[in-house]
Amino acid sequence: MIGRYDFGLCVEEYVYAFYGSSSGLPLTQNWSVTGFNHFSYSLSTALDFNNDGFDDILIGKGLTQANPAVKMYFGSATGLLTDPAMSFSYVNCDETSVSSAGDVNGDGYDDIIIGNGFYNTAYVYYGNGGAIVISYFRVTPRIITEAPNGQVCFTALVKDQLNRPVSNVWVNFFARGANHESQWIQTDNSGEVRFCYSGENLGKDTIIASIRDSFSDTAFVIWDYPFPVELLSFNSIVHKLNVTLSWPTSGELNNSGFEIERATENGEWSKIGFVSGSGTTNEIKEYSYIDRNLETGNYKYRLKQLDFNGSFEYLELPEVVSIGIPDKYDLSQNYPNPFNPVTTINYDLPTDGIVTIKVYDILGRELKTLVNEMKTAGYHKIQFNAADLASGAYFYQMKAGEFVEVKKFVVLK
């Protein structure tokens, strides 16, 4: 840059800028400004004060009372702008020096220092990137479920282009749908603003938050009476004569527990068990119950969820559970074993037929006949009382058609 002045004369001064290129400097200036008058001035190849990616310049000038001491010109994609972006004025006629200080306060923006010789003073101006550019606007949470006449609250966060919170921004919140509410609220020093309101009507509200015409975001409220238990699923698994029920929950409110009820396909419901609940919790909880030793047939299950205050609701298993016919013969090990004096023996029949089950001692002598009759296909069980047998090892044998199997049991008195 080249500047001219006439010392002691009150004449028009100028500053020229010559843009460098791969072939060197041009023969004629690319940019010039005038409007300065007498006394010397300093030029500063400034940094990027407005954070737009283009370097800016400062011109410092000794002054008369009529002219500013320092002017700043912003750079752009087409070169330096001819209109000053800002001016710094001191009422005195003496030399003013300018320094590109870089980032003095460590906030990510370039700063300047201006010295005034007459007063022996210096001034520091912290850069702020030019105009604040809002680049982030978000409302949380995204969706809320609340009972009517309750209160819901949303928080909006506003940040600038350097991810810093922006205060004193007016945000408009407008709720429409089942309920209506509208408020203008200003962001605080953390860049946040909080909007709260109550709804009287069941249904859904859409919350639209906006900053004039620049940014908007949307959230939702569902006004409904929440279930005391949020059930994630209700499933069943069948293994032979046993049905395992399982039901995880994602949240519970004042939950005392679950009564388990069963009914045949066309029969009445009856209670078969109880599983304690977890009171009030927002954590996922896993529950299960095993219904054992059922007969062949179809069954329905449901849960009766009970609150501590006595309220309840039913949660029904969506499908019918079938205890079917086994696909092969099987004789199970008795349980318990060893035993005194009663034990249970299970056996499976894929078809109808004559079944015999007999008890033998360790020498192979027949002692008792437990079953000797026609049986239908399905899962069966018998109870055996060995009160009249001495302690020791014994065998029981099952015959059904061509199927023969032997198991050992122990009587322990």
Short mmCIF file of C-alpha atoms in Angstrom, two decimals:
data_model
loop_
_atom_site.label_atom_id
_atom_site.label_comp_id
_atom_site.label_asym_id
_atom_site.label_seq_id
_atom_site.Cartn_x
_atom_site.Cartn_y
_atom_site.Cartn_z
CA MET A 1 0.00 0.00 0.00
CA ILE A 2 1.14 3.51 -0.80
CA GLY A 3 0.07 6.68 1.02
CA ARG A 4 0.77 10.36 0.34
CA TYR A 5 0.62 13.37 2.56
CA ASP A 6 1.73 17.05 2.38
CA PHE A 7 3.20 17.92 5.74
CA GLY A 8 1.71 21.13 7.12
CA LEU A 9 -0.76 21.56 4.27
CA CYS A 10 -4.41 20.85 4.58
CA VAL A 11 -4.77 18.91 1.33
CA GLU A 12 -6.59 15.80 0.24
CA GLU A 13 -4.65 12.63 0.99
CA TYR A 14 -4.97 9.20 -0.60
CA VAL A 15 -4.12 5.56 0.02
CA TYR A 16 -3.56 3.05 -2.81
CA ALA A 17 -3.64 -0.75 -2.64
CA PHE A 18 -1.94 -2.94 -5.27
CA TYR A 19 -3.13 -6.58 -5.27
CA GLY A 20 -0.37 -9.12 -5.56
CA SER A 21 -0.55 -11.97 -8.07
CA SER A 22 1.56 -14.78 -9.47
CA SER A 23 3.06 -12.29 -11.96
CA GLY A 24 3.81 -9.64 -9.35
CA LEU A 25 2.26 -6.27 -8.58
CA PRO A 26 0.23 -4.39 -11.22
CA LEU A 27 1.35 -1.00 -12.66
CA THR A 28 -1.84 0.74 -11.58
CA GLN A 29 -3.57 0.60 -8.23
CA ASN A 30 -6.46 -1.81 -7.66
CA TRP A 31 -8.02 0.17 -4.84
CA SER A 32 -7.81 3.68 -3.42
CA VAL A 33 -9.46 5.82 -0.76
CA THR A 34 -9.27 9.52 -0.07
CA GLY A 35 -10.77 11.81 2.51
CA PHE A 36 -7.83 12.21 4.86
CA ASN A 37 -6.20 15.58 5.48
CA HIS A 38 -2.97 16.85 6.89
CA PHE A 39 -0.46 15.26 9.20
CA SER A 40 1.04 11.83 8.73
CA TYR A 41 -0.86 8.59 9.07
CA SER A 42 0.06 4.94 9.53
CA LEU A 43 -1.09 1.92 7.54
CA SER A 44 -1.68 -1.50 9.03
CA THR A 45 -2.12 -4.71 7.06
CA ALA A 46 -4.83 -5.89 9.39
CA LEU A 47 -6.06 -9.34 10.21
CA ASP A 48 -9.53 -10.78 9.62
CA PHE A 49 -11.64 -8.77 12.06
CA ASN A 50 -15.06 -9.89 10.89
CA ASN A 51 -14.12 -13.56 10.55
CA ASP A 52 -15.32 -13.87 6.95
CA GLY A 53 -12.11 -15.35 5.56
CA PHE A 54 -10.81 -12.10 4.00
CA ASP A 55 -8.15 -9.84 5.52
CA ASP A 56 -9.11 -6.26 6.38
CA ILE A 57 -7.00 -3.05 6.72
CA LEU A 58 -6.76 -0.15 9.12
CA ILE A 59 -5.64 3.38 8.28
CA GLY A 60 -4.51 5.56 11.20
CA LYS A 61 -4.26 9.32 10.62
CA GLY A 62 -3.34 12.47 12.44
CA LEU A 63 -6.49 14.54 12.36
CA THR A 64 -8.34 17.75 12.52
CA GLN A 65 -11.43 17.80 14.63
CA ALA A 66 -13.50 17.19 11.53
CA ASN A 67 -12.14 13.78 10.55
CA PRO A 68 -11.87 10.39 12.26
CA ALA A 69 -8.44 9.25 13.31
CA VAL A 70 -8.75 5.61 12.20
CA LYS A 71 -10.85 3.88 9.55
CA MET A 72 -11.31 0.16 8.91
CA TYR A 73 -12.00 -1.33 5.47
CA PHE A 74 -13.20 -4.90 5.15
CA GLY A 75 -11.87 -7.27 2.53
CA SER A 76 -14.12 -9.32 0.25
CA ALA A 77 -14.02 -11.77 -2.65
CA THR A 78 -13.67 -8.79 -5.03
CA GLY A 79 -11.07 -6.92 -2.97
CA LEU A 80 -11.19 -4.16 -0.38
CA LEU A 81 -14.46 -2.30 0.05
CA THR A 82 -14.34 1.48 -0.51
CA ASP A 83 -16.79 2.39 2.25
CA PRO A 84 -15.27 2.23 5.72
CA ALA A 85 -16.78 -0.45 7.92
CA MET A 86 -16.19 1.56 11.07
CA SER A 87 -14.32 4.61 12.36
CA PHE A 88 -12.57 5.45 15.61
CA SER A 89 -12.52 9.20 16.45
CA TYR A 90 -10.39 11.29 18.85
CA VAL A 91 -10.87 15.08 19.22
CA ASN A 92 -7.29 16.21 18.81
CA CYS A 93 -4.88 17.08 16.04
CA ASP A 94 -1.89 14.81 16.29
CA GLU A 95 -0.50 11.60 14.92
CA THR A 96 -2.36 8.37 15.57
CA SER A 97 -0.68 4.96 15.16
CA VAL A 98 -2.39 1.65 14.45
CA SER A 99 -1.30 -1.89 15.28
CA SER A 100 -2.82 -5.22 14.21
CA ALA A 101 -2.63 -6.92 17.54
CA GLY A 102 -3.89 -10.36 16.54
CA ASP A 103 -6.05 -12.20 19.08
CA VAL A 104 -5.20 -10.36 22.29
CA ASN A 105 -7.97 -11.80 24.49
CA GLY A 106 -7.92 -15.35 23.12
CA ASP A 107 -11.56 -15.45 22.00
CA GLY A 108 -10.81 -16.49 18.41
CA TYR A 109 -11.23 -12.98 16.93
CA ASP A 110 -8.51 -10.55 15.84
CA ASP A 111 -8.14 -7.30 17.81
CA ILE A 112 -6.50 -3.87 17.23
CA ILE A 113 -4.47 -1.36 19.26
CA ILE A 114 -4.68 2.38 18.52
CA GLY A 115 -2.13 4.81 19.99
CA ASN A 116 -2.68 8.59 20.33
CA GLY A 117 0.53 10.57 20.69
CA PHE A 118 -1.00 13.79 22.01
CA TYR A 119 -2.58 12.17 25.04
CA ASN A 120 0.08 9.47 25.41
CA THR A 121 -2.70 6.91 25.45
CA ALA A 122 -3.42 3.60 23.71
CA TYR A 123 -6.76 1.92 23.08
CA VAL A 124 -7.49 -1.77 22.53
CA TYR A 125 -10.59 -2.88 20.61
CA TYR A 126 -11.56 -6.51 20.90
CA GLY A 127 -12.89 -8.01 17.70
CA ASN A 128 -16.26 -9.74 17.68
CA GLY A 129 -16.29 -11.23 14.20
CA GLY A 130 -18.48 -8.46 12.90
CA ALA A 131 -22.19 -9.08 13.23
CA ILE A 132 -23.14 -12.13 15.30
CA VAL A 133 -24.42 -14.87 13.04
CA ILE A 134 -26.85 -17.31 14.66
CA SER A 135 -26.00 -20.77 13.34
CA TYR A 136 -27.61 -23.13 15.88
CA PHE A 137 -31.15 -23.25 17.25
CA ARG A 138 -32.57 -26.34 18.96
CA VAL A 139 -35.56 -27.15 21.18
CA THR A 140 -35.45 -30.00 23.70
CA PRO A 141 -37.01 -32.38 24.56
CA ARG A 142 -38.50 -33.37 21.23
CA ILE A 143 -41.65 -34.96 22.65
CA ILE A 144 -43.33 -35.01 26.08
CA THR A 145 -46.28 -37.07 27.35
CA GLU A 146 -48.17 -35.44 30.22
CA ALA A 147 -51.55 -35.79 31.93
CA PRO A 148 -54.03 -32.93 31.40
CA ASN A 149 -53.60 -29.95 33.76
CA GLY A 150 -49.95 -30.86 34.22
CA GLN A 151 -47.11 -28.59 33.16
CA VAL A 152 -44.56 -29.17 30.40
CA CYS A 153 -41.34 -27.24 29.79
CA PHE A 154 -39.12 -26.91 26.72
CA THR A 155 -35.65 -25.35 26.45
CA ALA A 156 -34.32 -23.60 23.34
CA LEU A 157 -30.58 -23.06 22.85
CA VAL A 158 -29.12 -20.38 20.55
CA LYS A 159 -25.46 -20.39 19.42
CA ASP A 160 -23.41 -18.27 17.03
CA GLN A 161 -21.06 -19.25 14.22
CA LEU A 162 -18.30 -20.09 16.72
CA ASN A 163 -20.57 -22.33 18.79
CA ARG A 164 -20.89 -19.74 21.56
CA PRO A 165 -24.20 -19.09 23.36
CA VAL A 166 -26.01 -15.94 22.27
CA SER A 167 -27.90 -13.91 24.87
CA ASN A 168 -30.73 -11.38 24.52
CA VAL A 169 -32.30 -13.11 21.52
CA TRP A 170 -36.11 -13.06 21.43
CA VAL A 171 -37.64 -16.48 20.80
CA ASN A 172 -41.32 -16.95 20.03
CA PHE A 173 -43.01 -20.13 21.29
CA PHE A 174 -46.39 -21.01 19.84
CA ALA A 175 -48.39 -24.09 20.93
CA ARG A 176 -51.28 -25.19 18.74
CA GLY A 177 -53.46 -28.29 18.64
CA ALA A 178 -55.53 -29.51 21.58
CA ASN A 179 -54.31 -26.51 23.60
CA HIS A 180 -53.05 -23.04 22.67
CA GLU A 181 -50.30 -20.86 24.15
CA SER A 182 -47.95 -18.18 22.81
CA GLN A 183 -44.99 -16.42 24.48
CA TRP A 184 -41.99 -14.28 23.52
CA ILE A 185 -39.02 -15.03 25.80
CA GLN A 186 -35.43 -13.71 25.70
CA THR A 187 -32.33 -15.94 25.94
CA ASP A 188 -30.14 -15.63 29.03
CA ASN A 189 -26.34 -15.48 29.26
CA SER A 190 -26.11 -19.22 28.58
CA GLY A 191 -28.00 -18.77 25.31
CA GLU A 192 -31.01 -20.64 26.69
CA VAL A 193 -34.65 -19.81 27.08
CA ARG A 194 -37.25 -21.93 28.89
CA PHE A 195 -40.90 -22.14 27.86
CA CYS A 196 -43.48 -23.75 30.18
CA TYR A 197 -47.24 -24.05 29.91
CA SER A 198 -50.19 -26.21 31.01
CA GLY A 199 -52.80 -27.97 28.89
CA GLU A 200 -56.36 -28.77 29.90
CA ASN A 201 -57.47 -30.82 26.90
CA LEU A 202 -56.61 -34.37 25.85
CA GLY A 203 -54.80 -34.62 22.52
CA LYS A 204 -51.62 -33.48 20.82
CA ASP A 205 -49.94 -30.05 20.68
CA THR A 206 -47.30 -28.92 18.22
CA ILE A 207 -44.75 -26.50 19.69
CA ILE A 208 -43.19 -24.17 17.10
CA ALA A 209 -40.26 -22.08 18.33
CA SER A 210 -38.79 -19.40 16.06
CA ILE A 211 -36.34 -16.51 15.91
CA ARG A 212 -38.09 -14.02 13.67
CA ASP A 213 -37.65 -15.25 10.10
CA SER A 214 -34.26 -16.92 10.51
CA PHE A 215 -34.65 -20.16 12.49
CA SER A 216 -37.44 -22.41 13.72
CA ASP A 217 -37.73 -25.79 15.42
CA THR A 218 -40.60 -28.08 16.41
CA ALA A 219 -41.47 -30.26 19.40
CA PHE A 220 -44.60 -32.09 20.51
CA VAL A 221 -46.76 -32.67 23.60
CA ILE A 222 -49.17 -35.59 24.00
CA TRP A 223 -51.76 -34.82 26.67
CA ASP A 224 -53.03 -38.15 27.98
CA TYR A 225 -53.42 -40.07 31.20
CA PRO A 226 -50.30 -42.25 31.41
CA PHE A 227 -50.52 -45.97 32.17
CA PRO A 228 -49.02 -46.84 35.56
CA VAL A 229 -46.90 -49.45 33.76
CA GLU A 230 -45.33 -49.11 30.32
CA LEU A 231 -45.22 -52.69 29.01
CA LEU A 232 -42.63 -53.30 26.28
CA SER A 233 -43.96 -56.76 25.35
CA PHE A 234 -45.84 -59.81 26.69
CA ASN A 235 -44.63 -63.17 25.34
CA SER A 236 -44.98 -66.90 25.97
CA ILE A 237 -42.74 -69.93 25.33
CA VAL A 238 -44.08 -73.52 25.48
CA HIS A 239 -41.90 -76.45 26.53
CA LYS A 240 -43.83 -79.70 26.80
CA LEU A 241 -46.36 -79.09 29.60
CA ASN A 242 -44.84 -75.80 30.77
CA VAL A 243 -45.58 -72.26 29.63
CA THR A 244 -43.07 -69.48 30.41
CA LEU A 245 -44.53 -65.96 30.39
CA SER A 246 -42.23 -62.91 30.17
CA TRP A 247 -42.98 -59.17 30.17
CA PRO A 248 -40.35 -56.39 30.39
CA THR A 249 -41.44 -52.87 31.42
CA SER A 250 -39.82 -49.54 30.52
CA GLY A 251 -41.30 -47.59 33.43
CA GLU A 252 -43.55 -48.09 36.44
CA LEU A 253 -45.59 -45.78 38.63
CA ASN A 254 -46.71 -46.97 42.07
CA ASN A 255 -46.69 -50.60 40.87
CA SER A 256 -47.45 -53.19 43.56
CA GLY A 257 -47.20 -56.18 41.22
CA PHE A 258 -48.87 -58.50 38.73
CA GLU A 259 -51.44 -61.20 39.29
CA ILE A 260 -51.13 -63.91 36.61
CA GLU A 261 -54.48 -65.25 35.40
CA ARG A 262 -55.23 -68.21 33.11
CA ALA A 263 -58.33 -69.46 31.31
CA THR A 264 -59.07 -72.34 29.00
CA GLU A 265 -60.12 -71.20 25.54
CA ASN A 266 -63.79 -70.95 26.46
CA GLY A 267 -63.49 -70.97 30.24
CA GLU A 268 -63.36 -68.44 33.06
CA TRP A 269 -60.28 -66.62 34.32
CA SER A 270 -58.58 -67.81 37.51
CA LYS A 271 -55.56 -66.53 39.42
CA ILE A 272 -52.53 -68.85 39.23
CA GLY A 273 -49.71 -66.69 40.61
CA PHE A 274 -48.34 -63.29 41.64
CA VAL A 275 -45.09 -61.43 40.79
CA SER A 276 -44.10 -58.35 42.81
CA GLY A 277 -43.58 -55.04 40.98
CA SER A 278 -40.84 -52.43 41.38
CA GLY A 279 -42.87 -49.53 42.75
CA THR A 280 -41.90 -46.42 40.80
CA THR A 281 -38.97 -46.59 38.39
CA ASN A 282 -37.83 -45.33 34.99
CA GLU A 283 -35.50 -48.30 34.44
CA ILE A 284 -36.25 -51.37 32.32
CA LYS A 285 -37.38 -54.30 34.47
CA GLU A 286 -37.69 -57.95 33.40
CA TYR A 287 -40.48 -60.19 34.77
CA SER A 288 -41.34 -63.86 34.16
CA TYR A 289 -43.58 -66.64 35.44
CA ILE A 290 -43.67 -70.39 34.63
CA ASP A 291 -47.01 -72.20 34.51
CA ARG A 292 -46.10 -75.88 34.95
CA ASN A 293 -47.60 -79.29 34.18
CA LEU A 294 -50.56 -78.28 32.07
CA GLU A 295 -52.78 -80.70 30.22
CA THR A 296 -53.10 -80.78 26.45
CA GLY A 297 -55.32 -77.93 25.30
CA ASN A 298 -55.52 -74.22 24.51
CA TYR A 299 -55.02 -71.51 27.14
CA LYS A 300 -55.28 -67.74 27.49
CA TYR A 301 -53.18 -65.61 29.87
CA ARG A 302 -53.42 -62.08 31.21
CA LEU A 303 -51.75 -59.89 33.81
CA LYS A 304 -53.68 -57.92 36.38
CA GLN A 305 -51.41 -55.00 37.22
CA LEU A 306 -52.10 -53.68 40.73
CA ASP A 307 -51.23 -50.25 42.17
CA PHE A 308 -50.48 -49.76 45.85
CA ASN A 309 -53.65 -47.67 46.06
CA GLY A 310 -55.82 -50.58 44.83
CA SER A 311 -56.27 -49.50 41.21
CA PHE A 312 -55.66 -52.12 38.53
CA GLU A 313 -55.66 -52.74 34.80
CA TYR A 314 -55.56 -55.88 32.64
CA LEU A 315 -52.82 -56.66 30.11
CA GLU A 316 -53.77 -59.68 27.98
CA LEU A 317 -51.46 -61.98 26.05
CA PRO A 318 -52.40 -61.40 22.41
CA GLU A 319 -52.26 -65.06 21.30
CA VAL A 320 -53.73 -68.33 22.54
CA VAL A 321 -51.18 -70.79 23.96
CA SER A 322 -51.47 -74.38 22.78
CA ILE A 323 -50.21 -77.40 24.71
CA GLY A 324 -50.15 -79.91 21.86
CA ILE A 325 -49.56 -83.62 21.32
CA PRO A 326 -45.93 -84.80 21.58
CA ASP A 327 -44.25 -86.10 18.44
CA LYS A 328 -42.62 -89.12 20.15
CA TYR A 329 -42.83 -91.45 23.16
CA ASP A 330 -40.93 -90.36 26.23
CA LEU A 331 -40.55 -91.47 29.86
CA SER A 332 -39.13 -88.77 32.14
CA GLN A 333 -36.99 -89.19 35.22
CA ASN A 334 -39.13 -89.04 38.33
CA TYR A 335 -38.90 -85.97 40.57
CA PRO A 336 -37.93 -85.60 43.27
CA ASN A 337 -35.31 -88.30 43.29
CA PRO A 338 -34.32 -89.61 45.87
CA PHE A 339 -37.72 -89.20 47.56
CA ASN A 340 -39.80 -90.12 50.60
CA PRO A 341 -42.45 -91.26 50.13
CA VAL A 342 -44.08 -89.56 47.06
CA THR A 343 -42.63 -88.80 43.61
CA THR A 344 -44.02 -87.79 40.19
CA ILE A 345 -43.48 -89.55 36.88
CA ASN A 346 -44.22 -87.85 33.50
CA TYR A 347 -44.65 -89.65 30.19
CA ASP A 348 -45.53 -88.58 26.63
CA LEU A 349 -47.73 -90.42 24.10
CA PRO A 350 -47.86 -89.36 20.41
CA THR A 351 -50.84 -91.70 19.79
CA ASP A 352 -53.63 -93.39 21.75
CA GLY A 353 -52.78 -96.84 23.09
CA ILE A 354 -52.37 -99.32 25.96
CA VAL A 355 -49.74 -98.12 28.47
CA THR A 356 -48.18 -100.11 31.30
CA ILE A 357 -45.79 -98.78 33.93
CA LYS A 358 -44.44 -101.22 36.53
CA VAL A 359 -41.98 -101.05 39.45
CA TYR A 360 -39.21 -103.64 39.97
CA ASP A 361 -36.65 -104.24 42.68
CA ILE A 362 -32.94 -104.44 41.99
CA LEU A 363 -33.22 -108.19 41.34
CA GLY A 364 -35.86 -107.64 38.65
CA ARG A 365 -38.85 -108.81 40.64
CA GLU A 366 -42.10 -106.99 39.83
CA LEU A 367 -43.42 -105.08 42.85
CA LYS A 368 -46.19 -102.74 41.66
CA THR A 369 -48.21 -101.82 38.56
CA LEU A 370 -48.72 -98.05 38.34
CA VAL A 371 -50.51 -97.87 34.94
CA ASN A 372 -52.17 -100.56 32.81
CA GLU A 373 -54.89 -99.08 30.63
CA MET A 374 -55.78 -97.24 27.41
CA LYS A 375 -54.41 -93.68 27.34
CA THR A 376 -55.04 -90.86 24.88
CA ALA A 377 -52.23 -89.10 23.07
CA GLY A 378 -50.71 -86.23 25.05
CA TYR A 379 -48.64 -85.40 28.10
CA HIS A 380 -49.40 -87.46 31.23
CA LYS A 381 -48.18 -87.73 34.80
CA ILE A 382 -48.74 -90.01 37.77
CA GLN A 383 -47.81 -89.83 41.43
CA PHE A 384 -46.21 -92.86 43.06
CA ASN A 385 -46.33 -93.43 46.84
CA ALA A 386 -43.52 -95.67 48.05
CA ALA A 387 -44.50 -95.69 51.73
CA ASP A 388 -44.53 -99.51 51.79
CA LEU A 389 -41.09 -99.86 50.21
CA ALA A 390 -37.85 -100.04 52.13
CA SER A 391 -35.02 -97.63 51.45
CA GLY A 392 -33.01 -98.58 48.40
CA ALA A 393 -32.76 -98.50 44.62
CA TYR A 394 -35.62 -99.58 42.34
CA PHE A 395 -36.57 -99.47 38.65
CA TYR A 396 -39.73 -98.47 36.78
CA GLN A 397 -40.49 -99.56 33.23
CA MET A 398 -42.91 -98.16 30.63
CA LYS A 399 -44.32 -100.10 27.65
CA ALA A 400 -46.51 -98.52 24.94
CA GLY A 401 -46.76 -100.30 21.61
CA GLU A 402 -43.17 -101.08 20.62
CA PHE A 403 -41.77 -98.42 22.97
CA VAL A 404 -39.98 -99.71 26.10
CA GLU A 405 -37.90 -97.63 28.53
CA VAL A 406 -36.55 -98.13 32.06
CA LYS A 407 -35.56 -95.52 34.70
CA LYS A 408 -34.01 -95.88 38.15
CA PHE A 409 -35.21 -94.23 41.36
CA VAL A 410 -34.11 -94.24 45.00
CA VAL A 411 -36.32 -94.39 48.09
CA LEU A 412 -34.62 -92.72 51.02
CA LYS A 413 -36.25 -92.99 54.46
#
